[in-house]
Tab-separated table of C-alpha atoms in Angstrom:
chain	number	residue	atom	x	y	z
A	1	UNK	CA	-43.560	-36.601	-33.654
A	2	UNK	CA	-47.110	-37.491	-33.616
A	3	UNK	CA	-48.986	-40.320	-31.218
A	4	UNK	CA	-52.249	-41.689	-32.662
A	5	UNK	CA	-53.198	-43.468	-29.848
A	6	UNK	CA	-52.555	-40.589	-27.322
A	7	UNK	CA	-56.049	-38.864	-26.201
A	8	UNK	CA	-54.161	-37.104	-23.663
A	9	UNK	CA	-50.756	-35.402	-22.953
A	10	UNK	CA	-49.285	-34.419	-19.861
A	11	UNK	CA	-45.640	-32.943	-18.934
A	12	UNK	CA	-44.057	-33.068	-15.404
A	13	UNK	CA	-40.768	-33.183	-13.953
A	14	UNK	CA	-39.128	-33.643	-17.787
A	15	UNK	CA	-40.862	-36.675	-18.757
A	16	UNK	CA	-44.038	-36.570	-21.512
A	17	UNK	CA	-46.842	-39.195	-20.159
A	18	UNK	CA	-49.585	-40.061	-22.260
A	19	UNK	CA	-52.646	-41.470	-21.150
A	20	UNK	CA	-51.661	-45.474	-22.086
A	21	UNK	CA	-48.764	-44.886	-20.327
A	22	UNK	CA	-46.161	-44.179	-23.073
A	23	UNK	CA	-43.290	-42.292	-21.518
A	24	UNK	CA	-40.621	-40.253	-23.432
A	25	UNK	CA	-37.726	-38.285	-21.507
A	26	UNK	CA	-37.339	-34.449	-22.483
A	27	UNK	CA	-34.375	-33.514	-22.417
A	28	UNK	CA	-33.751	-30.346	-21.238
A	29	UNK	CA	-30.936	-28.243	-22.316
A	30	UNK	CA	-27.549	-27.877	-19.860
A	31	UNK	CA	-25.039	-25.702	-19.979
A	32	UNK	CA	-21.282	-26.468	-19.263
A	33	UNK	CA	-18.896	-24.236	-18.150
A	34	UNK	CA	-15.190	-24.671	-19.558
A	35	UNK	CA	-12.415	-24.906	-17.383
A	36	UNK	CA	-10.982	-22.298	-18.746
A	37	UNK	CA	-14.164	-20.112	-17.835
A	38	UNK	CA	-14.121	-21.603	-14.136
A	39	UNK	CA	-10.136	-20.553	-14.371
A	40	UNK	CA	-10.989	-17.170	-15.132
A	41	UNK	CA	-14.050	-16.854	-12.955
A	42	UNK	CA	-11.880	-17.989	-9.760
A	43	UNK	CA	-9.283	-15.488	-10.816
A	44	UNK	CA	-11.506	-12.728	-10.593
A	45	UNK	CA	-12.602	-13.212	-7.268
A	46	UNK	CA	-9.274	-14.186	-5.745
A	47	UNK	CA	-8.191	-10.845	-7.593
A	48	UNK	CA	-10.980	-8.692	-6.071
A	49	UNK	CA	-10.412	-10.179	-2.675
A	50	UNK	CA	-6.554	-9.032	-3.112
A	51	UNK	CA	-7.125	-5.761	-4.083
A	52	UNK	CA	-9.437	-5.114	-0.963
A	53	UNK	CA	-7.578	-6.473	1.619
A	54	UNK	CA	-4.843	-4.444	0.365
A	55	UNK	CA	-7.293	-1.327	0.492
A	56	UNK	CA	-8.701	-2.820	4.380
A	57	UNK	CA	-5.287	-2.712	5.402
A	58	UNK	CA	-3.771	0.534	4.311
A	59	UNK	CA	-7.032	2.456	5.114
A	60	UNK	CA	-6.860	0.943	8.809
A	61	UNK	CA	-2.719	1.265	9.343
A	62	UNK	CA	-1.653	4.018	6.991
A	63	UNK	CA	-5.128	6.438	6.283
A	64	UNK	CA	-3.167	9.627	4.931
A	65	UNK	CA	-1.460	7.248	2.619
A	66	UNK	CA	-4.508	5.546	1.770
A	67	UNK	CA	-5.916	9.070	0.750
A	68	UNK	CA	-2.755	10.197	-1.262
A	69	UNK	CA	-2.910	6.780	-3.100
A	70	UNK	CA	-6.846	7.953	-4.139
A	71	UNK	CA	-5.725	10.487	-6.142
A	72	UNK	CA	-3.246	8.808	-8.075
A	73	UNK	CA	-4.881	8.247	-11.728
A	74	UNK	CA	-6.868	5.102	-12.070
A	75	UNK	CA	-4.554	2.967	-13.994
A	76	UNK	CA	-2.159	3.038	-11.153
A	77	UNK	CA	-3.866	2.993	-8.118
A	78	UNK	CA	-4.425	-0.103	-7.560
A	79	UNK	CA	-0.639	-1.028	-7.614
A	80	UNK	CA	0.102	2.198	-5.681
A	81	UNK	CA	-2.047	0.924	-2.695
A	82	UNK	CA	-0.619	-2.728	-2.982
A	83	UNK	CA	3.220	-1.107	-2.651
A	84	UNK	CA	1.483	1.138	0.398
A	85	UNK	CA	0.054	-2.362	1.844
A	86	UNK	CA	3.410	-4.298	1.522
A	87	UNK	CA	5.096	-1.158	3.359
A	88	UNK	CA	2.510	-1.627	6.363
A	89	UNK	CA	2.859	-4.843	6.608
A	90	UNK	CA	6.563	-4.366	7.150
A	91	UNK	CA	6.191	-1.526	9.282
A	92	UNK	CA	3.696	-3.665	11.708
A	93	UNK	CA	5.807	-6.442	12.570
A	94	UNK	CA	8.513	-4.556	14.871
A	95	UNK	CA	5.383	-3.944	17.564
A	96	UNK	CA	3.498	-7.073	16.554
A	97	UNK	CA	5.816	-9.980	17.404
A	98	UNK	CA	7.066	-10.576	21.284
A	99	UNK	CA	10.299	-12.137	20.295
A	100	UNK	CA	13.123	-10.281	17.405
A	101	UNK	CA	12.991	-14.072	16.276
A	102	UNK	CA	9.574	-13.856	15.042
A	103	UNK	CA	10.357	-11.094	13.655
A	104	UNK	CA	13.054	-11.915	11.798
A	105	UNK	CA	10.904	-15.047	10.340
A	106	UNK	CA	8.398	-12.923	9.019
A	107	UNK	CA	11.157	-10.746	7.654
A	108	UNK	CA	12.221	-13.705	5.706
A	109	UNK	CA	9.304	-14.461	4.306
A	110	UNK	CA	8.694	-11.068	2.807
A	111	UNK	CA	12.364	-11.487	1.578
A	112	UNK	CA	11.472	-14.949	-0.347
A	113	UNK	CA	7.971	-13.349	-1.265
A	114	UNK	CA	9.625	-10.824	-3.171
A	115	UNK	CA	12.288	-13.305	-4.903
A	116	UNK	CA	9.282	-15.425	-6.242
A	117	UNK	CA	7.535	-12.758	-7.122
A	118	UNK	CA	10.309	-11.931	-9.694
A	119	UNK	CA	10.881	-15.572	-10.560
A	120	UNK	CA	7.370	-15.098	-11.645
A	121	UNK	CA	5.973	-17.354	-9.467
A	122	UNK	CA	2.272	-15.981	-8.454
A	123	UNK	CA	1.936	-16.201	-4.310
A	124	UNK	CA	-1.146	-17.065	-2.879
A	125	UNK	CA	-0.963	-14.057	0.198
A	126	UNK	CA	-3.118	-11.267	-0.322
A	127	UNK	CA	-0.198	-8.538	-0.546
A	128	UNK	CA	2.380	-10.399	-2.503
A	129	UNK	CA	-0.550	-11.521	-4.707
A	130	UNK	CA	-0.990	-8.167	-5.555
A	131	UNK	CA	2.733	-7.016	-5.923
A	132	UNK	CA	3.107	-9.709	-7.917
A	133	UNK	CA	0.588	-8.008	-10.351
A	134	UNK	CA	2.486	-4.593	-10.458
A	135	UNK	CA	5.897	-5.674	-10.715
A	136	UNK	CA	3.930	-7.535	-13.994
A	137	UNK	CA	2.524	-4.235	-15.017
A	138	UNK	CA	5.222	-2.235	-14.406
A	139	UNK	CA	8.452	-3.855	-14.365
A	140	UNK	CA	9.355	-2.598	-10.923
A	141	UNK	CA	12.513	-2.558	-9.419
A	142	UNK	CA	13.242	-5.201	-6.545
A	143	UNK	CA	15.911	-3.315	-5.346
A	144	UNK	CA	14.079	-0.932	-3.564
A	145	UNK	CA	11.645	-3.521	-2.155
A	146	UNK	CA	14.208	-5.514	-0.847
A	147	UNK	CA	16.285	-2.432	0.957
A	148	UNK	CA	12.622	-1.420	2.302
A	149	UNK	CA	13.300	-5.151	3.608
A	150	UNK	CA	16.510	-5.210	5.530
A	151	UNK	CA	15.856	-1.786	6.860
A	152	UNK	CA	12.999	-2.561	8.581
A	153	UNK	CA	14.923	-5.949	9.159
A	154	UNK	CA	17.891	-3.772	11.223
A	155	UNK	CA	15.085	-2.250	12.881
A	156	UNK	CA	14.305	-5.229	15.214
A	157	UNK	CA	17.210	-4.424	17.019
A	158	UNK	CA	15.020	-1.919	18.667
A	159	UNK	CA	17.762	0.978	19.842
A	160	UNK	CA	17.557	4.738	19.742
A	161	UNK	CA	19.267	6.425	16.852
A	162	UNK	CA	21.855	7.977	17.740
A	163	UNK	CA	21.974	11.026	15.445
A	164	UNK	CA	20.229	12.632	12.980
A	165	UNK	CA	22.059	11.386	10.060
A	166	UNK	CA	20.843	7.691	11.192
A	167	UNK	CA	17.136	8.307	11.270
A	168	UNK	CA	17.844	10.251	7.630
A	169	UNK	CA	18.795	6.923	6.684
A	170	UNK	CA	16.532	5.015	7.789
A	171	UNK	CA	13.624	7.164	5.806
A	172	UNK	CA	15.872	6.982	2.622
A	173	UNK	CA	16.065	3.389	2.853
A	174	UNK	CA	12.352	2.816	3.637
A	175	UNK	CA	10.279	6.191	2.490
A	176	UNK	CA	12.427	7.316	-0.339
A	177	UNK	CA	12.232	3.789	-1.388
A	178	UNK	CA	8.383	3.509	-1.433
A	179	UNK	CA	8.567	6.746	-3.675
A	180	UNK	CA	10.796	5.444	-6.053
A	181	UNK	CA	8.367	2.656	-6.665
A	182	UNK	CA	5.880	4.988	-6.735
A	183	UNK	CA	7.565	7.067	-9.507
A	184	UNK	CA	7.786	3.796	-11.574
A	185	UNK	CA	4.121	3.090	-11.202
A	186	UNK	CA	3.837	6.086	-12.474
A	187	UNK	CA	6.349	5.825	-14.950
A	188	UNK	CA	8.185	8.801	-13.916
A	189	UNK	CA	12.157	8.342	-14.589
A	190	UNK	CA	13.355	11.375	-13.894
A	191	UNK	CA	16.907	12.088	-12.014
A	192	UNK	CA	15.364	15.339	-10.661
A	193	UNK	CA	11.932	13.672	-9.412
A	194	UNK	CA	14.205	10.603	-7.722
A	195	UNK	CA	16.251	13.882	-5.678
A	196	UNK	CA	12.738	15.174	-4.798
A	197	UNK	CA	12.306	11.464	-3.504
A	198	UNK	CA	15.264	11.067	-1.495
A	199	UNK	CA	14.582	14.132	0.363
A	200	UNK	CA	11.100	13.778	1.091
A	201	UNK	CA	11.560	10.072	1.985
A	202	UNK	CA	13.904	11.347	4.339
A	203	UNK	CA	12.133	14.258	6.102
A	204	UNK	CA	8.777	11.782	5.959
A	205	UNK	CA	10.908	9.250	8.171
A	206	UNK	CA	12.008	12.103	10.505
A	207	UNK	CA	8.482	13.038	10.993
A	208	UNK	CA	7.147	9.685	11.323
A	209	UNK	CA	9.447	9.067	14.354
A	210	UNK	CA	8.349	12.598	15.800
A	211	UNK	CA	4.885	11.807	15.486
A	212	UNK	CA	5.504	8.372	17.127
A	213	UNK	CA	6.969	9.961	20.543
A	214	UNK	CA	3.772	10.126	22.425
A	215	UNK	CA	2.801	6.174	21.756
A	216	UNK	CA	6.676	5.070	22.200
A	217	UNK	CA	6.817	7.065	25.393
A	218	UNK	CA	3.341	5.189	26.615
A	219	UNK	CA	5.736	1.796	26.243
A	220	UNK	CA	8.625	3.245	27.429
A	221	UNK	CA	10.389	3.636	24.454
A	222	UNK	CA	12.315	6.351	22.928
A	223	UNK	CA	14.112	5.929	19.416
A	224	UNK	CA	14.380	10.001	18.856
A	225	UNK	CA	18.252	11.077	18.321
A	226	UNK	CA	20.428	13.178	21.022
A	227	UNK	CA	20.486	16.166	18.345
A	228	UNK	CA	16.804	15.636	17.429
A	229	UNK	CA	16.986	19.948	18.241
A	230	UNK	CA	18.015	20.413	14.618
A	231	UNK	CA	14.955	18.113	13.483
A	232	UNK	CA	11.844	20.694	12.725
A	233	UNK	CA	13.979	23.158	11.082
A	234	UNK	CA	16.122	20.714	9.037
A	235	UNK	CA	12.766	19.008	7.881
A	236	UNK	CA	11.133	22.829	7.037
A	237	UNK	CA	14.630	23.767	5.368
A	238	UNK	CA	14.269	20.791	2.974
A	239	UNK	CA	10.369	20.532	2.050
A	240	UNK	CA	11.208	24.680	0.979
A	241	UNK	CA	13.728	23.410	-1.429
A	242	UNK	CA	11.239	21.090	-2.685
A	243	UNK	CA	8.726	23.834	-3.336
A	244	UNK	CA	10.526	25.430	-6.071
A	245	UNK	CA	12.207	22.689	-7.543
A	246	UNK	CA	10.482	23.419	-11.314
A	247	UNK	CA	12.491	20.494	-12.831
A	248	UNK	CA	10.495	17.824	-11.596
A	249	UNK	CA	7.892	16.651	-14.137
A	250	UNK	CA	4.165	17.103	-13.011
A	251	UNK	CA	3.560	13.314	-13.846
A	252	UNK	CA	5.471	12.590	-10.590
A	253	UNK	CA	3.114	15.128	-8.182
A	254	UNK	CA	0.869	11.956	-7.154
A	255	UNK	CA	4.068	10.252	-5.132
A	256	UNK	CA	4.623	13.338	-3.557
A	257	UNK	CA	1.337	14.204	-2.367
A	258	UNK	CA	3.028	13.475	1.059
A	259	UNK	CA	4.416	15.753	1.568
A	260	UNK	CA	1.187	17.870	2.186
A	261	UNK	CA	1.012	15.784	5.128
A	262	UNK	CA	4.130	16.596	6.269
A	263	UNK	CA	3.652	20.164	6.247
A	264	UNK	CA	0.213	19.594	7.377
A	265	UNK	CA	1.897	18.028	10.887
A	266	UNK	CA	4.641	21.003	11.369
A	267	UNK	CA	2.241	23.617	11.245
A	268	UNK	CA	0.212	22.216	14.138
A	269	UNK	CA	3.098	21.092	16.198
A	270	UNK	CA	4.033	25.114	15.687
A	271	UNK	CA	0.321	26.136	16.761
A	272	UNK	CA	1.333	23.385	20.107
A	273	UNK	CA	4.669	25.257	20.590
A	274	UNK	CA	6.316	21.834	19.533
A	275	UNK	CA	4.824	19.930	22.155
A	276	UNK	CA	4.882	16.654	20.525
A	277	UNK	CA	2.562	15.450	23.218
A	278	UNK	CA	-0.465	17.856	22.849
A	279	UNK	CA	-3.610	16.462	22.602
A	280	UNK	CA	-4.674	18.129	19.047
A	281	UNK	CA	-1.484	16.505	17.491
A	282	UNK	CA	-3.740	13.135	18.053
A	283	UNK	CA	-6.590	13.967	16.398
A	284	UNK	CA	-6.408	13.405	12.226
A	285	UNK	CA	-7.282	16.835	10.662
A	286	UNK	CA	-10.838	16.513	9.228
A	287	UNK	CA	-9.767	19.101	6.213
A	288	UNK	CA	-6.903	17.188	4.911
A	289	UNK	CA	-8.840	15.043	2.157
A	290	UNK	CA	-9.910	18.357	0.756
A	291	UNK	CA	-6.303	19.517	1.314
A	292	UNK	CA	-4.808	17.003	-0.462
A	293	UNK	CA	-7.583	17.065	-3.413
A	294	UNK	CA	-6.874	21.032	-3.986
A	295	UNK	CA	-2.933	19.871	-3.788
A	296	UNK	CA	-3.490	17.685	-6.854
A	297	UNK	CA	-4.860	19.751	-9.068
A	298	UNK	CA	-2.093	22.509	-8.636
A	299	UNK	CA	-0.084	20.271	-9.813
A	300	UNK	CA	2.829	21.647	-7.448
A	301	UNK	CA	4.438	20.176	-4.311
């Protein structure tokens, strides 16, 4: 475009002034984003935000499982620590809540989480967000989530076991049942790695309720069975077994990485002459991480 009668030309804040005063608006150029784009965008975030508050939360409440669910391959892990995050938020609620009716509310709602989540209806909590997103990825099985569920449910009732064979039960029902969703992540579907599961989940929840003496006696509390005598060497007994059970395929060894745990915590309440209260039994075993690391790459459990 030329201006004959222009002797001078001047551009500020988008407008071209010549010296008459002739004025012409530049346009400059804009760029909008699509919906679809802002979609996508919020997505993302709301995505990243659910995967670390599921990593916050199982890091703070549940660390060895936190480091287990590291060294599960990369295409998993994230839905390995989202199953680990749903467990501790179940686990939390019995000393959480003042009143078994709370309780039982928040029970529910982890009971209808689950049912949307496999109407395919995408929740808006962190945790379900993200379970949502592996039962998508890996068709898991609600089953087990739900008996996780209504075990921890029965648990409210807040009474002592009163044998052995109860508080095997209760760590099939929640710990075995965390493995087998842990196996499907993996896509393990194996009769002989779901046996491995059962009893592991099992001597995990015997464990767990050992290791849980000390803080249950500090709030007068004791949930340990009238025959827990048979407990160390029953739990010893079956993570042997395990050992040499070659039939298990070595695609499964991530969800069993627990076990190194376990065996980790009956060879120090040995060294404390099974004195569940000793002070090193508190203390988390700075070697473990490297433990567990050298554990994966054996490929054994």
């Amino acid at each position: 475009m030329r201006f004959a009668m222009a002797s001078s030309v001047n551009i500020k804040n988008g407008l071209l002034t010549t010296k008459n005063s002739l004025h012409i608006k530049i346009p400059y150029p804009t760029f909008k984003q699509r919906p679809t784009e802002i979609k996508c965008s919020r997505a993302l975030t709301t995505g990243q935000h659910n995967e670390q508050f599921c990593i916050d939360i199982v890091r703070k409440r549940d660390y060895e499982g936190f480091l287990c669910s590291l060294l599960f391959p990369e295409a998993v892990r994230r839905s390995a620590l989202a199953l680990r995050a749903f467990n501790v938020e179940l686990a939390q609620i019995k000393d959480s809540v003042s009143q078994k009716t709370i309780g039982l509310m928040r029970m529910q709602f982890w009971k209808s989480a689950v049912e949307d989540i496999y109407r395919d209806d995408h929740p808006a909590q962190p945790v379900s967000a993200e379970l949502w997103r592996a039962v998508r990825k890996h068709t898991l099985t609600r089953r087990w989530m739900l008996r996780i569920i209504s075990e921890r449910e029965k648990d409210l009732e807040d009474k002592a076991y009163r044998n052995l064979q109860e508080l095997e039960d209760y760590g099939e029902n929640t710990q075995s049942s965390l493995l087998y969703l842990l196996l499907e992540t993996l896509g393990v579907k194996n009769v002989h790695a779901d046996h491995a599961a059962s009893h592991i989940g099992k001597a995990q929840g015997i464990l767990t309720c050992l290791r849980a003496t000390p803080y249950n006696s500090s709030r007068r509390k004791v949930y340990l069975p009238m025959d827990i005598c048979m407990l160390v060497g029953k739990s010893v007994i079956t993570l042997s077994s395990l050992s040499f059970n070659e039939n298990v395929p070595h695609a499964a060894m991530p969800a069993f990485l627990q076990t190194v745990v376990l065996e980790d915590y009956l060879q120090r309440v040995r060294k404390a002459d099974f004195d569940v209260f000793h002070p090193s039994l508190q203390k988390r075993n700075p070697v473990l991480p490297l433990q567990l690391y050298l554990r994966s790459w054996t490929k054994i459990y």
